[in-house]
Short mmCIF file of N, CA and C in Angstrom, two decimals:
data_model
loop_
_atom_site.label_atom_id
_atom_site.label_comp_id
_atom_site.label_asym_id
_atom_site.label_seq_id
_atom_site.Cartn_x
_atom_site.Cartn_y
_atom_site.Cartn_z
N UNK R 1 -3.23 -3.14 -20.20
CA UNK R 1 -3.91 -3.30 -18.88
C UNK R 1 -2.64 -3.27 -17.80
N UNK R 2 -2.81 -2.78 -16.72
CA UNK R 2 -1.85 -2.69 -15.78
C UNK R 2 -2.40 -3.57 -14.54
N UNK R 3 -1.44 -4.43 -13.96
CA UNK R 3 -1.72 -5.35 -12.99
C UNK R 3 -1.08 -4.93 -11.76
N UNK R 4 -1.69 -4.87 -10.54
CA UNK R 4 -1.12 -4.57 -9.35
C UNK R 4 -1.24 -5.69 -8.39
N UNK R 5 -0.24 -6.22 -7.76
CA UNK R 5 -0.31 -7.50 -7.06
C UNK R 5 0.37 -7.03 -5.61
N UNK R 6 -0.21 -7.47 -4.60
CA UNK R 6 0.28 -7.21 -3.10
C UNK R 6 0.75 -8.70 -2.74
N UNK R 7 1.58 -8.66 -1.83
CA UNK R 7 2.07 -9.86 -1.23
C UNK R 7 2.58 -9.56 0.14
N UNK R 8 2.75 -10.55 1.04
CA UNK R 8 3.48 -10.37 2.39
C UNK R 8 2.59 -10.43 3.48
N UNK R 9 1.34 -10.54 3.26
CA UNK R 9 0.42 -10.57 4.36
C UNK R 9 0.53 -11.90 5.13
N UNK R 10 -0.10 -11.97 6.32
CA UNK R 10 0.01 -13.19 7.07
C UNK R 10 -0.50 -13.02 8.42
N UNK R 11 -0.31 -13.92 9.27
CA UNK R 11 -0.77 -13.89 10.75
C UNK R 11 0.45 -13.61 11.57
N UNK R 12 0.42 -12.59 12.42
CA UNK R 12 1.58 -12.19 13.23
C UNK R 12 0.93 -11.83 14.62
N UNK R 13 1.89 -12.01 15.72
CA UNK R 13 1.31 -11.78 17.06
C UNK R 13 1.42 -10.32 17.33
N UNK R 14 0.65 -9.75 18.23
CA UNK R 14 0.81 -8.36 18.57
C UNK R 14 2.39 -8.02 18.85
N UNK R 15 2.78 -6.74 18.47
CA UNK R 15 4.28 -6.34 18.60
C UNK R 15 5.12 -7.05 17.51
N UNK R 16 4.61 -7.82 16.62
CA UNK R 16 5.46 -8.32 15.52
C UNK R 16 5.50 -7.36 14.37
N UNK R 17 6.11 -7.91 13.29
CA UNK R 17 6.38 -7.15 12.05
C UNK R 17 5.96 -7.99 10.98
N UNK R 18 5.58 -7.20 9.85
CA UNK R 18 5.40 -7.64 8.65
C UNK R 18 5.83 -6.57 7.49
N UNK R 19 6.32 -7.20 6.43
CA UNK R 19 6.73 -6.29 5.24
C UNK R 19 5.94 -6.75 4.03
N UNK R 20 5.08 -5.79 3.56
CA UNK R 20 4.06 -5.93 2.32
C UNK R 20 4.87 -5.46 1.18
N UNK R 21 4.55 -6.11 0.12
CA UNK R 21 5.25 -5.77 -1.17
C UNK R 21 3.97 -5.42 -2.23
N UNK R 22 4.30 -4.56 -3.13
CA UNK R 22 3.30 -4.26 -4.15
C UNK R 22 4.08 -4.08 -5.50
N UNK R 23 3.64 -4.83 -6.50
CA UNK R 23 4.35 -4.66 -7.78
C UNK R 23 3.33 -4.35 -8.77
N UNK R 24 3.63 -3.24 -9.58
CA UNK R 24 2.68 -2.95 -10.76
C UNK R 24 3.51 -3.41 -12.04
N UNK R 25 2.78 -4.07 -12.92
CA UNK R 25 3.31 -4.60 -14.15
C UNK R 25 2.36 -4.32 -15.28
N UNK R 26 3.00 -4.38 -16.46
CA UNK R 26 2.22 -3.99 -17.72
C UNK R 26 3.12 -3.29 -18.59
N UNK R 27 2.60 -2.53 -19.63
CA UNK R 27 3.29 -1.83 -20.55
C UNK R 27 2.66 -0.40 -20.77
N UNK R 28 3.58 0.60 -21.00
CA UNK R 28 3.09 1.86 -21.50
C UNK R 28 2.48 2.69 -20.30
N UNK R 29 2.83 2.45 -19.23
CA UNK R 29 2.53 3.31 -18.05
C UNK R 29 3.62 3.88 -17.38
N UNK R 30 3.24 4.93 -16.54
CA UNK R 30 4.22 5.67 -15.68
C UNK R 30 3.62 5.91 -14.34
N UNK R 31 4.18 5.42 -13.28
CA UNK R 31 3.64 5.54 -11.98
C UNK R 31 4.01 6.92 -11.47
N UNK R 32 2.96 7.58 -10.94
CA UNK R 32 3.15 8.90 -10.16
C UNK R 32 3.15 8.66 -8.72
N UNK R 33 2.44 7.84 -8.06
CA UNK R 33 2.33 7.54 -6.73
C UNK R 33 1.81 6.17 -6.38
N UNK R 34 2.04 5.66 -5.36
CA UNK R 34 1.48 4.42 -4.90
C UNK R 34 1.10 4.56 -3.44
N UNK R 35 -0.09 3.95 -3.15
CA UNK R 35 -0.64 4.19 -1.85
C UNK R 35 -1.00 2.75 -1.34
N UNK R 36 -1.03 2.60 0.14
CA UNK R 36 -1.65 1.48 0.63
C UNK R 36 -3.01 1.92 1.54
N UNK R 37 -3.89 1.21 1.30
CA UNK R 37 -5.18 1.30 1.98
C UNK R 37 -5.46 -0.10 2.67
N UNK R 38 -6.30 0.09 3.68
CA UNK R 38 -6.77 -1.03 4.35
C UNK R 38 -8.13 -1.13 4.68
N UNK R 39 -8.93 -2.31 4.80
CA UNK R 39 -10.22 -2.43 5.04
C UNK R 39 -10.42 -3.55 5.84
N UNK R 40 -11.21 -3.39 6.98
CA UNK R 40 -11.59 -4.50 7.75
C UNK R 40 -13.04 -4.63 7.63
N UNK R 41 -13.59 -5.93 7.93
CA UNK R 41 -14.99 -6.32 7.75
C UNK R 41 -15.80 -5.16 8.35
N UNK R 42 -16.94 -4.72 7.66
CA UNK R 42 -17.84 -3.76 8.24
C UNK R 42 -17.32 -2.28 8.38
N UNK R 43 -16.06 -2.08 7.84
CA UNK R 43 -15.41 -0.78 7.90
C UNK R 43 -15.21 -0.26 6.54
N UNK R 44 -15.07 0.95 6.39
CA UNK R 44 -14.73 1.54 5.19
C UNK R 44 -13.33 1.48 4.89
N UNK R 45 -12.93 1.46 3.72
CA UNK R 45 -11.48 1.49 3.31
C UNK R 45 -10.87 2.76 3.69
N UNK R 46 -9.64 2.55 4.37
CA UNK R 46 -9.03 3.83 4.81
C UNK R 46 -7.68 4.02 4.49
N UNK R 47 -7.16 5.11 4.24
CA UNK R 47 -5.90 5.39 3.78
C UNK R 47 -4.80 4.97 4.82
N UNK R 48 -3.69 4.49 4.35
CA UNK R 48 -2.69 4.14 5.34
C UNK R 48 -1.35 4.91 5.09
N UNK R 49 -0.94 4.95 3.78
CA UNK R 49 0.40 5.65 3.53
C UNK R 49 0.40 5.74 2.06
N UNK R 50 1.34 6.65 1.55
CA UNK R 50 1.50 6.90 0.20
C UNK R 50 2.95 7.41 0.03
N UNK R 51 3.45 7.15 -1.36
CA UNK R 51 4.77 7.62 -1.70
C UNK R 51 4.66 8.11 -3.20
N UNK R 52 5.10 9.14 -3.51
CA UNK R 52 5.06 9.81 -4.75
C UNK R 52 6.29 9.46 -5.60
N UNK R 53 6.24 9.80 -6.92
CA UNK R 53 7.43 9.61 -7.84
C UNK R 53 8.52 10.46 -7.39
N UNK R 54 8.39 11.52 -6.61
CA UNK R 54 9.45 12.31 -6.29
C UNK R 54 9.78 12.17 -4.81
N UNK R 55 9.24 11.07 -4.28
CA UNK R 55 9.77 10.57 -2.97
C UNK R 55 9.15 11.03 -1.76
N UNK R 56 8.18 11.95 -1.88
CA UNK R 56 7.43 12.41 -0.75
C UNK R 56 6.54 11.35 -0.28
N UNK R 57 6.39 11.28 0.98
CA UNK R 57 5.49 10.37 1.64
C UNK R 57 4.51 10.82 2.67
N UNK R 58 3.57 10.06 2.91
CA UNK R 58 2.47 10.60 3.76
C UNK R 58 1.86 9.38 4.59
N UNK R 59 1.43 9.57 5.71
CA UNK R 59 1.04 8.39 6.59
C UNK R 59 -0.40 8.79 7.26
N UNK R 60 -1.17 8.03 7.56
CA UNK R 60 -2.21 7.98 8.45
C UNK R 60 -1.71 8.26 9.80
N UNK R 61 -2.23 9.06 10.86
CA UNK R 61 -1.75 9.39 12.16
C UNK R 61 -1.63 8.07 12.92
N UNK R 62 -2.58 7.07 12.55
CA UNK R 62 -2.58 5.89 13.40
C UNK R 62 -1.44 4.95 13.10
N UNK R 63 -0.75 5.18 11.99
CA UNK R 63 0.38 4.40 11.73
C UNK R 63 1.71 5.02 11.55
N UNK R 64 1.80 6.33 11.70
CA UNK R 64 2.88 7.17 11.25
C UNK R 64 4.25 6.82 11.89
N UNK R 65 4.10 6.38 13.33
CA UNK R 65 5.39 6.10 14.06
C UNK R 65 5.72 4.60 13.86
N UNK R 66 4.81 3.91 13.23
CA UNK R 66 5.06 2.32 13.27
C UNK R 66 5.33 1.83 11.85
N UNK R 67 4.69 2.30 10.77
CA UNK R 67 4.89 1.97 9.48
C UNK R 67 5.82 2.83 8.65
N UNK R 68 6.43 2.11 7.65
CA UNK R 68 7.31 2.98 6.66
C UNK R 68 6.93 2.43 5.29
N UNK R 69 6.79 3.48 4.39
CA UNK R 69 6.57 3.17 2.95
C UNK R 69 7.84 3.59 2.24
N UNK R 70 8.25 2.71 1.24
CA UNK R 70 9.42 2.96 0.40
C UNK R 70 9.28 2.32 -0.90
N UNK R 71 9.96 2.83 -1.82
CA UNK R 71 9.95 2.45 -3.19
C UNK R 71 11.26 1.67 -3.72
N UNK R 72 11.14 0.55 -4.29
CA UNK R 72 12.32 0.08 -5.03
C UNK R 72 12.71 1.03 -6.12
N UNK R 73 13.97 0.65 -6.46
CA UNK R 73 14.75 1.64 -7.42
C UNK R 73 13.89 1.57 -8.81
N UNK R 74 13.32 0.47 -9.18
CA UNK R 74 12.50 0.47 -10.34
C UNK R 74 11.18 1.34 -10.38
N UNK R 75 10.81 1.78 -8.99
CA UNK R 75 9.74 2.62 -9.02
C UNK R 75 8.47 2.00 -9.26
N UNK R 76 8.32 0.93 -9.59
CA UNK R 76 6.98 0.12 -9.84
C UNK R 76 6.87 -0.89 -8.67
N UNK R 77 7.64 -0.87 -7.75
CA UNK R 77 7.51 -1.70 -6.55
C UNK R 77 7.48 -0.86 -5.30
N UNK R 78 6.59 -1.00 -4.43
CA UNK R 78 6.45 -0.29 -3.29
C UNK R 78 6.44 -1.38 -1.99
N UNK R 79 6.96 -0.94 -1.13
CA UNK R 79 6.91 -1.74 0.27
C UNK R 79 6.22 -1.07 1.40
N UNK R 80 5.59 -1.77 2.26
CA UNK R 80 5.06 -1.13 3.44
C UNK R 80 5.65 -2.11 4.70
N UNK R 81 6.62 -1.41 5.47
CA UNK R 81 7.12 -2.13 6.53
C UNK R 81 6.29 -1.75 7.74
N UNK R 82 5.68 -2.79 8.36
CA UNK R 82 4.84 -2.64 9.39
C UNK R 82 5.53 -3.24 10.81
N UNK R 83 5.62 -2.46 11.74
CA UNK R 83 6.24 -2.68 12.99
C UNK R 83 5.33 -2.44 14.14
N UNK R 84 5.62 -3.11 15.27
CA UNK R 84 4.72 -2.90 16.42
C UNK R 84 3.20 -3.03 16.23
N UNK R 85 2.98 -4.13 15.43
CA UNK R 85 1.56 -4.47 15.04
C UNK R 85 0.68 -4.64 16.21
N UNK R 86 -0.47 -4.11 16.13
CA UNK R 86 -1.63 -4.21 17.06
C UNK R 86 -2.87 -4.81 16.43
N UNK R 87 -3.78 -5.40 17.22
CA UNK R 87 -4.86 -6.04 16.81
C UNK R 87 -5.75 -5.17 15.73
N UNK R 88 -5.70 -3.87 16.02
CA UNK R 88 -6.49 -2.91 15.25
C UNK R 88 -5.85 -2.77 13.78
N UNK R 89 -4.73 -3.21 13.59
CA UNK R 89 -4.12 -3.29 12.20
C UNK R 89 -4.63 -4.31 11.43
N UNK R 90 -5.50 -5.35 11.94
CA UNK R 90 -5.95 -6.52 11.16
C UNK R 90 -6.98 -5.83 10.05
N UNK R 91 -6.68 -6.33 8.81
CA UNK R 91 -7.40 -5.78 7.63
C UNK R 91 -6.91 -6.42 6.49
N UNK R 92 -7.59 -6.29 5.32
CA UNK R 92 -7.10 -6.48 4.04
C UNK R 92 -6.34 -5.37 3.62
N UNK R 93 -5.17 -5.46 3.25
CA UNK R 93 -4.32 -4.23 2.82
C UNK R 93 -4.26 -4.13 1.21
N UNK R 94 -4.61 -3.21 0.66
CA UNK R 94 -4.71 -2.89 -0.75
C UNK R 94 -3.68 -1.83 -1.22
N UNK R 95 -3.09 -2.26 -2.27
CA UNK R 95 -2.11 -1.34 -3.02
C UNK R 95 -2.83 -0.64 -4.06
N UNK R 96 -2.57 0.56 -4.22
CA UNK R 96 -3.29 1.56 -5.19
C UNK R 96 -2.13 2.27 -5.93
N UNK R 97 -2.19 2.08 -7.17
CA UNK R 97 -1.19 2.86 -8.13
C UNK R 97 -1.92 3.96 -8.77
N UNK R 98 -1.36 5.23 -8.74
CA UNK R 98 -1.81 6.37 -9.53
C UNK R 98 -0.98 6.42 -10.68
N UNK R 99 -1.33 6.54 -11.85
CA UNK R 99 -0.53 6.28 -13.05
C UNK R 99 -1.05 7.07 -14.28
N UNK R 100 -0.25 7.19 -15.21
CA UNK R 100 -0.65 7.69 -16.65
C UNK R 100 -0.23 6.47 -17.46
N UNK R 101 -1.32 6.09 -18.27
CA UNK R 101 -1.16 5.01 -19.13
C UNK R 101 -1.75 5.50 -20.57
N UNK R 102 -1.12 5.32 -21.72
CA UNK R 102 -1.51 5.93 -22.98
C UNK R 102 -2.06 7.27 -22.98
N UNK R 103 -1.38 8.10 -22.21
CA UNK R 103 -1.67 9.54 -22.34
C UNK R 103 -2.85 9.87 -21.30
N UNK R 104 -3.27 9.00 -20.46
CA UNK R 104 -4.45 9.30 -19.67
C UNK R 104 -4.13 9.02 -18.09
N UNK R 105 -4.65 9.76 -17.42
CA UNK R 105 -4.70 9.50 -16.08
C UNK R 105 -5.41 8.27 -15.68
N UNK R 106 -4.91 7.44 -14.77
CA UNK R 106 -5.70 6.29 -14.40
C UNK R 106 -5.23 5.76 -13.11
N UNK R 107 -5.78 4.76 -12.58
CA UNK R 107 -5.30 4.11 -11.37
C UNK R 107 -5.59 2.58 -11.38
N UNK R 108 -5.06 1.91 -10.48
CA UNK R 108 -5.15 0.48 -10.56
C UNK R 108 -5.13 -0.07 -9.10
N UNK R 109 -5.91 -0.88 -8.70
CA UNK R 109 -5.90 -1.60 -7.47
C UNK R 109 -5.64 -3.08 -7.49
N UNK R 110 -4.83 -3.43 -6.32
CA UNK R 110 -4.51 -4.90 -6.26
C UNK R 110 -5.84 -5.56 -5.55
N UNK R 111 -5.61 -6.80 -5.48
CA UNK R 111 -6.77 -7.65 -4.96
C UNK R 111 -6.70 -7.66 -3.39
N UNK R 112 -5.60 -7.28 -2.84
CA UNK R 112 -5.48 -7.24 -1.35
C UNK R 112 -4.74 -8.46 -0.83
N UNK R 113 -4.03 -8.25 0.28
CA UNK R 113 -3.50 -9.14 1.05
C UNK R 113 -3.99 -9.03 2.49
N UNK R 114 -4.24 -10.21 3.13
CA UNK R 114 -4.67 -10.33 4.48
C UNK R 114 -3.71 -10.01 5.56
N UNK R 115 -3.90 -9.27 6.42
CA UNK R 115 -2.94 -9.07 7.72
C UNK R 115 -3.81 -9.36 8.83
N UNK R 116 -3.44 -10.33 9.57
CA UNK R 116 -4.07 -10.69 10.97
C UNK R 116 -3.26 -10.38 12.04
N UNK R 117 -3.55 -9.67 13.02
CA UNK R 117 -2.58 -9.46 14.25
C UNK R 117 -3.42 -10.12 15.35
N UNK R 118 -3.02 -11.24 15.89
CA UNK R 118 -3.68 -11.96 16.89
C UNK R 118 -2.76 -12.96 17.57
N UNK R 119 -2.99 -12.96 18.93
CA UNK R 119 -2.15 -13.88 19.62
C UNK R 119 -2.80 -15.33 19.98
#
């Protein structure tokens, strides 16, 4: 089994910054890409950003100029640097790992970390 755990959420004022972390752990897996999604109450889960194992990244238009996704050298850890936060960024942020484990494609979701942007 592969465990994905997010951390770094919290309460921040508009215009502030947060850095989220996601760590995938377990055995016998290889990460191909890691993604961040977010979901606010009553809303569908939406894509935020992704980074692949070859270093290409992608962003939702709503966060492109404000958020940065990056990988640690071990490639099982990904960060989401969030700057210039606005109330619309308030959501539970989920990390999603796309991986191969025991010869099969699979994926894993974290439990989420709450980000609240409010004055």
